[in-house]
Every structure is written in C-alpha cells, then in structure tokens.
Amino acid sequence: MGIATLATTTLFAKGVTESVHFSAKVAFTNNGVEPGASGSVQATETMQGSVDKETMSVVVKGLTPNDPYVVTVTTVSNSNPVLLDEFNADGKGGAKLSFSNSGKAKTIGFVDGVLPLTGLAEVDIVNTNDVAVLSATRDGTSSLKYMVKKPMDDVSGTGASGTVTLSASTKKGSFNLTAAGLTGGVDYVVVVDGNNVATNTASAKGTLKISASPSPSNVLDASTITLDDATFTPVLTTAVP
C-alpha cells in the first residue's frame, strides 16, 4: 500500500457506523473500430450502515446508428467480462443507459458480480463482432471522490477495538487506523492484503493511531486490513470497502 510518514499518538478508538462514499467519472477511450465514437461512465455509491445506494450512467455517441451493442464490465476480483446490458444506438448513434440497485423505474438493475461499484476495473461497449468499440478503465478517471470508514473486528478476543478510514481523490490518498484496548508498549503490525506495511508501538494506555498518505490507486486497491501483534497473530481486521 506504500504507507509512509507514520505517527503514533494516544487516541481512543470509538465505535463508528460503517460508511462508503464513492463517485467517479471516466471518459471512454476509442479503440479505433468506430473512430467517431465517444462517451463517458459515471459511477456512484453511498452506503451508510445497512442502506446502500449504487448508480451508474453510461453515455455514448458516434456509434453506428440503430446498431446493437452490449455493455460489459470487469471487476478487480473478476477479470472475465460480465454482460451488463444490451442496447441499440439511436438514429444518431447515441445512447444513455442508467443503472441502479434501487429498483426504480427507468433504471436497469445490476447483474450478480458487479457490485460494489468501487470494485469496477473496466467498462466496455462491444459491437456485434465481439469487439470493444469503447473502453473505460480506472486509470482514465477524470474525477474521483472516495471515502470509507469501517469498524474493525476483534478477532483476538482481547476486547480491542479499532477504526479504519480511507479516502482518495485523483491527486492524493489518505489512510488512518485508530485502535484501543491493546497491550501498552507492544509493537503492532499493519497488514494490507497480506503485505506488512508498518510497525508501530502502542501507547502506555494501549492506544494506537497510524496515519499515512498512500497513492490513490493503492487506496482503491486495498481490500483487507489487519492489525497483527508482534507474533503476527491478527488482533483486529476489516474488509474494505
């Protein structure tokens, strides 16, 4: 995760409500099959506790008028394209598709394996020859707002508690972990997706705060965050987003 510039302070880790706020816009890249085609993808997620609202809009123009196309997506966890929807371009070669998990009229529901949208890796507009005309990837994000706050689970049974907060924009990322109920003066290791990224010492009161500024891509890629003791035994863990 590239965590650096770490600091340890005394801070009691209080329980928090799980939340995710995500918004990203990506312009399609033209793959040269239909030179006049263009468009964009906008994805959003707002989750607070048990309420989760996710939407995605796909806007395209310059396709072959009235021709059929499909929208496929790949995710960080599944590189195999998933068929999201089939559509016909209008008489001018354009289309606008709205997807939502809300079940509202005039929106298209998401198929299994697509959500959460924070895990999207690529969206493609594919023609009848099974060739991607337009492609949008995470690397081409023009605007990004991402914030996740998650409580950590006590897997040690010691009564420890913790919170992880991640945020990212196109220019910067941030990582914060706070914990309490630890053993004072003992070293603890932050592990992100199986990689040891930092070692810090709990305060005399058994509290810990770790702050860092990883790259935005590392923030988006993080999925499992664990706080291990010095014997690499997990004490606290959480999955993000």
PDB file of C-alpha atoms in Angstrom:
ATOM      1  CA  MET A   1       0.000   0.000   0.000  1.00  0.00           C
ATOM      2  CA  GLY A   2       3.034   2.246   0.144  1.00  0.00           C
ATOM      3  CA  ILE A   3       2.259   3.616   3.604  1.00  0.00           C
ATOM      4  CA  ALA A   4       4.800   6.172   4.784  1.00  0.00           C
ATOM      5  CA  THR A   5       5.128   9.104   7.200  1.00  0.00           C
ATOM      6  CA  LEU A   6       3.635   7.196  10.121  1.00  0.00           C
ATOM      7  CA  ALA A   7       2.857   8.667  13.509  1.00  0.00           C
ATOM      8  CA  THR A   8       1.705   7.139  16.801  1.00  0.00           C
ATOM      9  CA  THR A   9      -0.441   9.095  19.254  1.00  0.00           C
ATOM     10  CA  THR A  10      -2.807   8.412  22.124  1.00  0.00           C
ATOM     11  CA  LEU A  11      -6.359   8.223  20.811  1.00  0.00           C
ATOM     12  CA  PHE A  12      -9.257   6.061  21.988  1.00  0.00           C
ATOM     13  CA  ALA A  13     -10.795   4.152  19.077  1.00  0.00           C
ATOM     14  CA  LYS A  14     -14.549   4.617  19.362  1.00  0.00           C
ATOM     15  CA  GLY A  15     -17.155   2.547  17.522  1.00  0.00           C
ATOM     16  CA  VAL A  16     -18.380   4.002  14.248  1.00  0.00           C
ATOM     17  CA  THR A  17     -21.103   3.314  11.712  1.00  0.00           C
ATOM     18  CA  GLU A  18     -19.802   1.734   8.536  1.00  0.00           C
ATOM     19  CA  SER A  19     -19.954   4.141   5.583  1.00  0.00           C
ATOM     20  CA  VAL A  20     -18.836   4.350   1.954  1.00  0.00           C
ATOM     21  CA  HIS A  21     -18.984   7.425  -0.283  1.00  0.00           C
ATOM     22  CA  PHE A  22     -17.779   6.976  -3.849  1.00  0.00           C
ATOM     23  CA  SER A  23     -18.090   8.961  -7.072  1.00  0.00           C
ATOM     24  CA  ALA A  24     -16.006   8.545 -10.220  1.00  0.00           C
ATOM     25  CA  LYS A  25     -16.222   9.696 -13.827  1.00  0.00           C
ATOM     26  CA  VAL A  26     -14.227   8.154 -16.667  1.00  0.00           C
ATOM     27  CA  ALA A  27     -14.159   9.118 -20.343  1.00  0.00           C
ATOM     28  CA  PHE A  28     -14.265   6.241 -22.818  1.00  0.00           C
ATOM     29  CA  THR A  29     -11.180   5.591 -24.929  1.00  0.00           C
ATOM     30  CA  ASN A  30     -11.892   4.984 -28.607  1.00  0.00           C
ATOM     31  CA  ASN A  31     -10.291   1.722 -29.744  1.00  0.00           C
ATOM     32  CA  GLY A  32     -10.222   2.711 -33.428  1.00  0.00           C
ATOM     33  CA  VAL A  33     -13.055   0.436 -34.570  1.00  0.00           C
ATOM     34  CA  GLU A  34     -15.542   3.291 -34.961  1.00  0.00           C
ATOM     35  CA  PRO A  35     -13.394   6.459 -34.972  1.00  0.00           C
ATOM     36  CA  GLY A  36     -16.248   8.871 -34.252  1.00  0.00           C
ATOM     37  CA  ALA A  37     -17.487   7.107 -31.096  1.00  0.00           C
ATOM     38  CA  SER A  38     -17.040   8.646 -27.646  1.00  0.00           C
ATOM     39  CA  GLY A  39     -18.725   8.833 -24.273  1.00  0.00           C
ATOM     40  CA  SER A  40     -18.296   8.538 -20.512  1.00  0.00           C
ATOM     41  CA  VAL A  41     -19.157   6.457 -17.457  1.00  0.00           C
ATOM     42  CA  GLN A  42     -20.263   7.900 -14.100  1.00  0.00           C
ATOM     43  CA  ALA A  43     -20.465   5.614 -11.043  1.00  0.00           C
ATOM     44  CA  THR A  44     -21.605   6.463  -7.505  1.00  0.00           C
ATOM     45  CA  GLU A  45     -22.130   4.634  -4.241  1.00  0.00           C
ATOM     46  CA  THR A  46     -23.495   5.937  -0.947  1.00  0.00           C
ATOM     47  CA  MET A  47     -23.632   3.444   1.891  1.00  0.00           C
ATOM     48  CA  GLN A  48     -24.463   4.257   5.497  1.00  0.00           C
ATOM     49  CA  GLY A  49     -24.962   1.317   7.812  1.00  0.00           C
ATOM     50  CA  SER A  50     -27.365  -1.113   6.128  1.00  0.00           C
ATOM     51  CA  VAL A  51     -28.512   1.354   3.443  1.00  0.00           C
ATOM     52  CA  ASP A  52     -26.577   1.078   0.180  1.00  0.00           C
ATOM     53  CA  LYS A  53     -27.403   3.038  -2.982  1.00  0.00           C
ATOM     54  CA  GLU A  54     -25.364   2.455  -6.143  1.00  0.00           C
ATOM     55  CA  THR A  55     -25.868   4.010  -9.571  1.00  0.00           C
ATOM     56  CA  MET A  56     -24.040   4.074 -12.887  1.00  0.00           C
ATOM     57  CA  SER A  57     -24.737   6.042 -16.057  1.00  0.00           C
ATOM     58  CA  VAL A  58     -23.275   5.275 -19.483  1.00  0.00           C
ATOM     59  CA  VAL A  59     -23.492   7.955 -22.179  1.00  0.00           C
ATOM     60  CA  VAL A  60     -22.234   7.277 -25.708  1.00  0.00           C
ATOM     61  CA  LYS A  61     -22.407   8.969 -29.102  1.00  0.00           C
ATOM     62  CA  GLY A  62     -20.951   8.483 -32.558  1.00  0.00           C
ATOM     63  CA  LEU A  63     -21.810   4.772 -32.761  1.00  0.00           C
ATOM     64  CA  THR A  64     -23.355   3.258 -35.892  1.00  0.00           C
ATOM     65  CA  PRO A  65     -26.990   4.452 -35.920  1.00  0.00           C
ATOM     66  CA  ASN A  66     -29.527   1.788 -34.898  1.00  0.00           C
ATOM     67  CA  ASP A  67     -26.870  -0.930 -34.498  1.00  0.00           C
ATOM     68  CA  PRO A  68     -26.956  -3.301 -31.490  1.00  0.00           C
ATOM     69  CA  TYR A  69     -24.243  -3.179 -28.794  1.00  0.00           C
ATOM     70  CA  VAL A  70     -23.632  -4.615 -25.344  1.00  0.00           C
ATOM     71  CA  VAL A  71     -22.147  -3.159 -22.168  1.00  0.00           C
ATOM     72  CA  THR A  72     -19.675  -5.425 -20.390  1.00  0.00           C
ATOM     73  CA  VAL A  73     -17.783  -4.863 -17.159  1.00  0.00           C
ATOM     74  CA  THR A  74     -14.837  -6.422 -15.408  1.00  0.00           C
ATOM     75  CA  THR A  75     -14.051  -6.003 -11.726  1.00  0.00           C
ATOM     76  CA  VAL A  76     -10.910  -6.030  -9.622  1.00  0.00           C
ATOM     77  CA  SER A  77     -11.831  -9.510  -8.363  1.00  0.00           C
ATOM     78  CA  ASN A  78     -13.004 -10.923 -11.715  1.00  0.00           C
ATOM     79  CA  SER A  79     -11.194 -10.201 -14.982  1.00  0.00           C
ATOM     80  CA  ASN A  80     -13.770 -12.108 -17.042  1.00  0.00           C
ATOM     81  CA  PRO A  81     -16.185  -9.681 -18.769  1.00  0.00           C
ATOM     82  CA  VAL A  82     -19.734  -9.725 -17.394  1.00  0.00           C
ATOM     83  CA  LEU A  83     -22.634  -8.770 -19.669  1.00  0.00           C
ATOM     84  CA  LEU A  84     -24.404  -5.842 -18.040  1.00  0.00           C
ATOM     85  CA  ASP A  85     -26.925  -4.851 -20.725  1.00  0.00           C
ATOM     86  CA  GLU A  86     -27.815  -4.953 -24.416  1.00  0.00           C
ATOM     87  CA  PHE A  87     -28.945  -1.842 -26.295  1.00  0.00           C
ATOM     88  CA  ASN A  88     -29.414  -0.330 -29.743  1.00  0.00           C
ATOM     89  CA  ALA A  89     -27.878   3.010 -30.655  1.00  0.00           C
ATOM     90  CA  ASP A  90     -30.499   5.564 -31.660  1.00  0.00           C
ATOM     91  CA  GLY A  91     -30.843   7.090 -35.121  1.00  0.00           C
ATOM     92  CA  LYS A  92     -27.944   9.434 -34.419  1.00  0.00           C
ATOM     93  CA  GLY A  93     -25.658   6.751 -32.969  1.00  0.00           C
ATOM     94  CA  GLY A  94     -26.184   7.733 -29.364  1.00  0.00           C
ATOM     95  CA  ALA A  95     -27.460   6.072 -26.187  1.00  0.00           C
ATOM     96  CA  LYS A  96     -27.851   6.820 -22.487  1.00  0.00           C
ATOM     97  CA  LEU A  97     -28.179   3.981 -20.001  1.00  0.00           C
ATOM     98  CA  SER A  98     -28.950   4.350 -16.299  1.00  0.00           C
ATOM     99  CA  PHE A  99     -28.248   1.518 -13.853  1.00  0.00           C
ATOM    100  CA  SER A 100     -29.293   1.354 -10.206  1.00  0.00           C
ATOM    101  CA  ASN A 101     -29.732  -1.118  -7.362  1.00  0.00           C
ATOM    102  CA  SER A 102     -32.756   0.826  -6.114  1.00  0.00           C
ATOM    103  CA  GLY A 103     -35.302  -0.871  -8.336  1.00  0.00           C
ATOM    104  CA  LYS A 104     -36.635   2.469  -9.563  1.00  0.00           C
ATOM    105  CA  ALA A 105     -38.435   2.702 -12.888  1.00  0.00           C
ATOM    106  CA  LYS A 106     -36.428   3.715 -15.970  1.00  0.00           C
ATOM    107  CA  THR A 107     -33.244   2.264 -14.493  1.00  0.00           C
ATOM    108  CA  ILE A 108     -31.564  -1.065 -15.225  1.00  0.00           C
ATOM    109  CA  GLY A 109     -30.712  -3.412 -12.377  1.00  0.00           C
ATOM    110  CA  PHE A 110     -27.181  -4.687 -11.835  1.00  0.00           C
ATOM    111  CA  VAL A 111     -26.392  -8.327 -12.558  1.00  0.00           C
ATOM    112  CA  ASP A 112     -24.675 -10.508  -9.969  1.00  0.00           C
ATOM    113  CA  GLY A 113     -20.959  -9.989  -9.532  1.00  0.00           C
ATOM    114  CA  VAL A 114     -20.859  -6.298 -10.480  1.00  0.00           C
ATOM    115  CA  LEU A 115     -21.397  -4.592  -7.126  1.00  0.00           C
ATOM    116  CA  PRO A 116     -19.903  -2.844  -5.299  1.00  0.00           C
ATOM    117  CA  LEU A 117     -19.055  -0.273  -7.948  1.00  0.00           C
ATOM    118  CA  THR A 118     -15.905   0.643  -6.047  1.00  0.00           C
ATOM    119  CA  GLY A 119     -14.514  -2.611  -7.450  1.00  0.00           C
ATOM    120  CA  LEU A 120     -15.105  -1.787 -11.118  1.00  0.00           C
ATOM    121  CA  ALA A 121     -11.992  -2.210 -13.269  1.00  0.00           C
ATOM    122  CA  GLU A 122     -13.272  -1.667 -16.828  1.00  0.00           C
ATOM    123  CA  VAL A 123     -16.439  -0.882 -18.780  1.00  0.00           C
ATOM    124  CA  ASP A 124     -16.631  -1.716 -22.492  1.00  0.00           C
ATOM    125  CA  ILE A 125     -19.065  -1.016 -25.313  1.00  0.00           C
ATOM    126  CA  VAL A 126     -18.880  -4.086 -27.558  1.00  0.00           C
ATOM    127  CA  ASN A 127     -20.245  -4.457 -31.098  1.00  0.00           C
ATOM    128  CA  THR A 128     -21.850  -7.495 -32.757  1.00  0.00           C
ATOM    129  CA  ASN A 129     -18.413  -8.751 -33.821  1.00  0.00           C
ATOM    130  CA  ASP A 130     -17.500  -9.056 -30.134  1.00  0.00           C
ATOM    131  CA  VAL A 131     -15.004  -6.199 -30.484  1.00  0.00           C
ATOM    132  CA  ALA A 132     -14.747  -3.429 -27.882  1.00  0.00           C
ATOM    133  CA  VAL A 133     -15.502  -0.118 -29.602  1.00  0.00           C
ATOM    134  CA  LEU A 134     -15.093   1.974 -26.439  1.00  0.00           C
ATOM    135  CA  SER A 135     -13.286   1.174 -23.188  1.00  0.00           C
ATOM    136  CA  ALA A 136     -13.156   2.947 -19.825  1.00  0.00           C
ATOM    137  CA  THR A 137     -10.657   1.904 -17.153  1.00  0.00           C
ATOM    138  CA  ARG A 138      -9.800   3.085 -13.656  1.00  0.00           C
ATOM    139  CA  ASP A 139      -6.556   4.581 -14.974  1.00  0.00           C
ATOM    140  CA  GLY A 140      -8.559   7.107 -17.001  1.00  0.00           C
ATOM    141  CA  THR A 141     -10.572   8.507 -14.088  1.00  0.00           C
ATOM    142  CA  SER A 142     -11.027  12.258 -14.527  1.00  0.00           C
ATOM    143  CA  SER A 143     -12.813  12.879 -11.229  1.00  0.00           C
ATOM    144  CA  LEU A 144     -12.791  10.776  -8.071  1.00  0.00           C
ATOM    145  CA  LYS A 145     -14.166  11.046  -4.557  1.00  0.00           C
ATOM    146  CA  TYR A 146     -13.755   8.018  -2.308  1.00  0.00           C
ATOM    147  CA  MET A 147     -14.136   7.714   1.457  1.00  0.00           C
ATOM    148  CA  VAL A 148     -14.599   4.607   3.559  1.00  0.00           C
ATOM    149  CA  LYS A 149     -14.973   4.365   7.326  1.00  0.00           C
ATOM    150  CA  LYS A 150     -15.092   0.853   8.783  1.00  0.00           C
ATOM    151  CA  PRO A 151     -15.014  -0.522  12.332  1.00  0.00           C
ATOM    152  CA  MET A 152     -12.507  -3.318  12.857  1.00  0.00           C
ATOM    153  CA  ASP A 153     -13.494  -6.711  14.253  1.00  0.00           C
ATOM    154  CA  ASP A 154     -11.785  -8.024  17.379  1.00  0.00           C
ATOM    155  CA  VAL A 155     -10.540 -11.440  16.233  1.00  0.00           C
ATOM    156  CA  SER A 156      -8.277 -11.896  19.244  1.00  0.00           C
ATOM    157  CA  GLY A 157     -10.994 -11.872  21.911  1.00  0.00           C
ATOM    158  CA  THR A 158      -8.974  -9.386  23.962  1.00  0.00           C
ATOM    159  CA  GLY A 159     -11.546  -6.576  23.867  1.00  0.00           C
ATOM    160  CA  ALA A 160      -9.538  -4.466  21.435  1.00  0.00           C
ATOM    161  CA  SER A 161     -11.386  -2.071  19.109  1.00  0.00           C
ATOM    162  CA  GLY A 162     -10.417  -0.081  16.051  1.00  0.00           C
ATOM    163  CA  THR A 163     -11.490   2.013  13.082  1.00  0.00           C
ATOM    164  CA  VAL A 164     -10.073   2.364   9.578  1.00  0.00           C
ATOM    165  CA  THR A 165     -10.695   5.442   7.417  1.00  0.00           C
ATOM    166  CA  LEU A 166      -9.586   5.607   3.785  1.00  0.00           C
ATOM    167  CA  SER A 167     -10.027   8.441   1.305  1.00  0.00           C
ATOM    168  CA  ALA A 168      -8.828   9.232  -2.195  1.00  0.00           C
ATOM    169  CA  SER A 169      -9.137  11.750  -4.998  1.00  0.00           C
ATOM    170  CA  THR A 170      -7.351  11.820  -8.338  1.00  0.00           C
ATOM    171  CA  LYS A 171      -4.460  13.660  -6.670  1.00  0.00           C
ATOM    172  CA  LYS A 172      -3.989  12.155  -3.215  1.00  0.00           C
ATOM    173  CA  GLY A 173      -4.932   9.385  -0.834  1.00  0.00           C
ATOM    174  CA  SER A 174      -5.036   9.014   2.931  1.00  0.00           C
ATOM    175  CA  PHE A 175      -5.060   6.143   5.419  1.00  0.00           C
ATOM    176  CA  ASN A 176      -5.934   6.302   9.112  1.00  0.00           C
ATOM    177  CA  LEU A 177      -6.152   3.494  11.637  1.00  0.00           C
ATOM    178  CA  THR A 178      -7.019   4.015  15.296  1.00  0.00           C
ATOM    179  CA  ALA A 179      -7.139   1.307  17.937  1.00  0.00           C
ATOM    180  CA  ALA A 180      -7.690   0.920  21.688  1.00  0.00           C
ATOM    181  CA  GLY A 181      -7.594  -1.913  24.181  1.00  0.00           C
ATOM    182  CA  LEU A 182      -4.157  -3.050  23.024  1.00  0.00           C
ATOM    183  CA  THR A 183      -1.227  -4.050  25.226  1.00  0.00           C
ATOM    184  CA  GLY A 184       0.705  -0.922  26.149  1.00  0.00           C
ATOM    185  CA  GLY A 185       4.275  -0.639  24.887  1.00  0.00           C
ATOM    186  CA  VAL A 186       3.907  -3.573  22.495  1.00  0.00           C
ATOM    187  CA  ASP A 187       4.619  -3.434  18.755  1.00  0.00           C
ATOM    188  CA  TYR A 188       1.766  -3.984  16.283  1.00  0.00           C
ATOM    189  CA  VAL A 189       1.944  -4.565  12.531  1.00  0.00           C
ATOM    190  CA  VAL A 190      -0.451  -3.169   9.905  1.00  0.00           C
ATOM    191  CA  VAL A 191      -1.091  -5.737   7.180  1.00  0.00           C
ATOM    192  CA  VAL A 192      -2.830  -4.742   3.944  1.00  0.00           C
ATOM    193  CA  ASP A 193      -3.876  -7.601   1.666  1.00  0.00           C
ATOM    194  CA  GLY A 194      -1.226  -9.851   3.153  1.00  0.00           C
ATOM    195  CA  ASN A 195       1.596  -7.296   2.969  1.00  0.00           C
ATOM    196  CA  ASN A 196       3.247  -5.919   6.109  1.00  0.00           C
ATOM    197  CA  VAL A 197       3.281  -2.157   5.595  1.00  0.00           C
ATOM    198  CA  ALA A 198       4.022  -0.618   9.007  1.00  0.00           C
ATOM    199  CA  THR A 199       5.085  -1.460  12.559  1.00  0.00           C
ATOM    200  CA  ASN A 200       4.202   0.867  15.430  1.00  0.00           C
ATOM    201  CA  THR A 201       4.191   0.717  19.222  1.00  0.00           C
ATOM    202  CA  ALA A 202       1.009   1.101  21.260  1.00  0.00           C
ATOM    203  CA  SER A 203       0.988   3.832  23.879  1.00  0.00           C
ATOM    204  CA  ALA A 204       1.200   3.030  27.583  1.00  0.00           C
ATOM    205  CA  LYS A 205      -2.626   3.148  27.636  1.00  0.00           C
ATOM    206  CA  GLY A 206      -2.874   0.610  24.826  1.00  0.00           C
ATOM    207  CA  THR A 207      -3.941   3.022  22.120  1.00  0.00           C
ATOM    208  CA  LEU A 208      -2.595   3.482  18.621  1.00  0.00           C
ATOM    209  CA  LYS A 209      -3.065   5.841  15.699  1.00  0.00           C
ATOM    210  CA  ILE A 210      -1.423   5.382  12.329  1.00  0.00           C
ATOM    211  CA  SER A 211      -1.749   7.960   9.543  1.00  0.00           C
ATOM    212  CA  ALA A 212      -0.294   7.835   6.054  1.00  0.00           C
ATOM    213  CA  SER A 213      -0.600   9.215   2.523  1.00  0.00           C
ATOM    214  CA  PRO A 214      -0.540   6.311   0.053  1.00  0.00           C
ATOM    215  CA  SER A 215      -1.253   6.769  -3.642  1.00  0.00           C
ATOM    216  CA  PRO A 216      -4.929   6.958  -4.706  1.00  0.00           C
ATOM    217  CA  SER A 217      -4.608   3.685  -6.617  1.00  0.00           C
ATOM    218  CA  ASN A 218      -3.296   1.910  -3.518  1.00  0.00           C
ATOM    219  CA  VAL A 219      -6.229   3.224  -1.501  1.00  0.00           C
ATOM    220  CA  LEU A 220      -8.701   1.945  -4.099  1.00  0.00           C
ATOM    221  CA  ASP A 221      -6.970  -1.436  -4.333  1.00  0.00           C
ATOM    222  CA  ALA A 222      -6.955  -2.131  -0.576  1.00  0.00           C
ATOM    223  CA  SER A 223      -9.419  -4.862   0.411  1.00  0.00           C
ATOM    224  CA  THR A 224      -8.371  -6.435   3.730  1.00  0.00           C
ATOM    225  CA  ILE A 225      -6.694  -4.528   6.552  1.00  0.00           C
ATOM    226  CA  THR A 226      -5.437  -6.296   9.671  1.00  0.00           C
ATOM    227  CA  LEU A 227      -3.607  -5.227  12.807  1.00  0.00           C
ATOM    228  CA  ASP A 228      -1.312  -8.043  13.998  1.00  0.00           C
ATOM    229  CA  ASP A 229       0.620  -8.342  17.219  1.00  0.00           C
ATOM    230  CA  ALA A 230       4.392  -8.874  17.264  1.00  0.00           C
ATOM    231  CA  THR A 231       3.919 -12.623  16.647  1.00  0.00           C
ATOM    232  CA  PHE A 232       1.886 -11.793  13.514  1.00  0.00           C
ATOM    233  CA  THR A 233      -1.300 -13.018  15.156  1.00  0.00           C
ATOM    234  CA  PRO A 234      -4.313 -10.974  13.980  1.00  0.00           C
ATOM    235  CA  VAL A 235      -5.864  -8.755  16.631  1.00  0.00           C
ATOM    236  CA  LEU A 236      -8.170  -6.536  14.570  1.00  0.00           C
ATOM    237  CA  THR A 237      -9.350  -6.909  10.978  1.00  0.00           C
ATOM    238  CA  THR A 238     -11.765  -5.406   8.486  1.00  0.00           C
ATOM    239  CA  ALA A 239     -12.634  -5.687   4.811  1.00  0.00           C
ATOM    240  CA  VAL A 240     -12.982  -2.579   2.614  1.00  0.00           C
ATOM    241  CA  PRO A 241     -14.941  -1.088   1.107  1.00  0.00           C
TER     242      PRO A 241
END
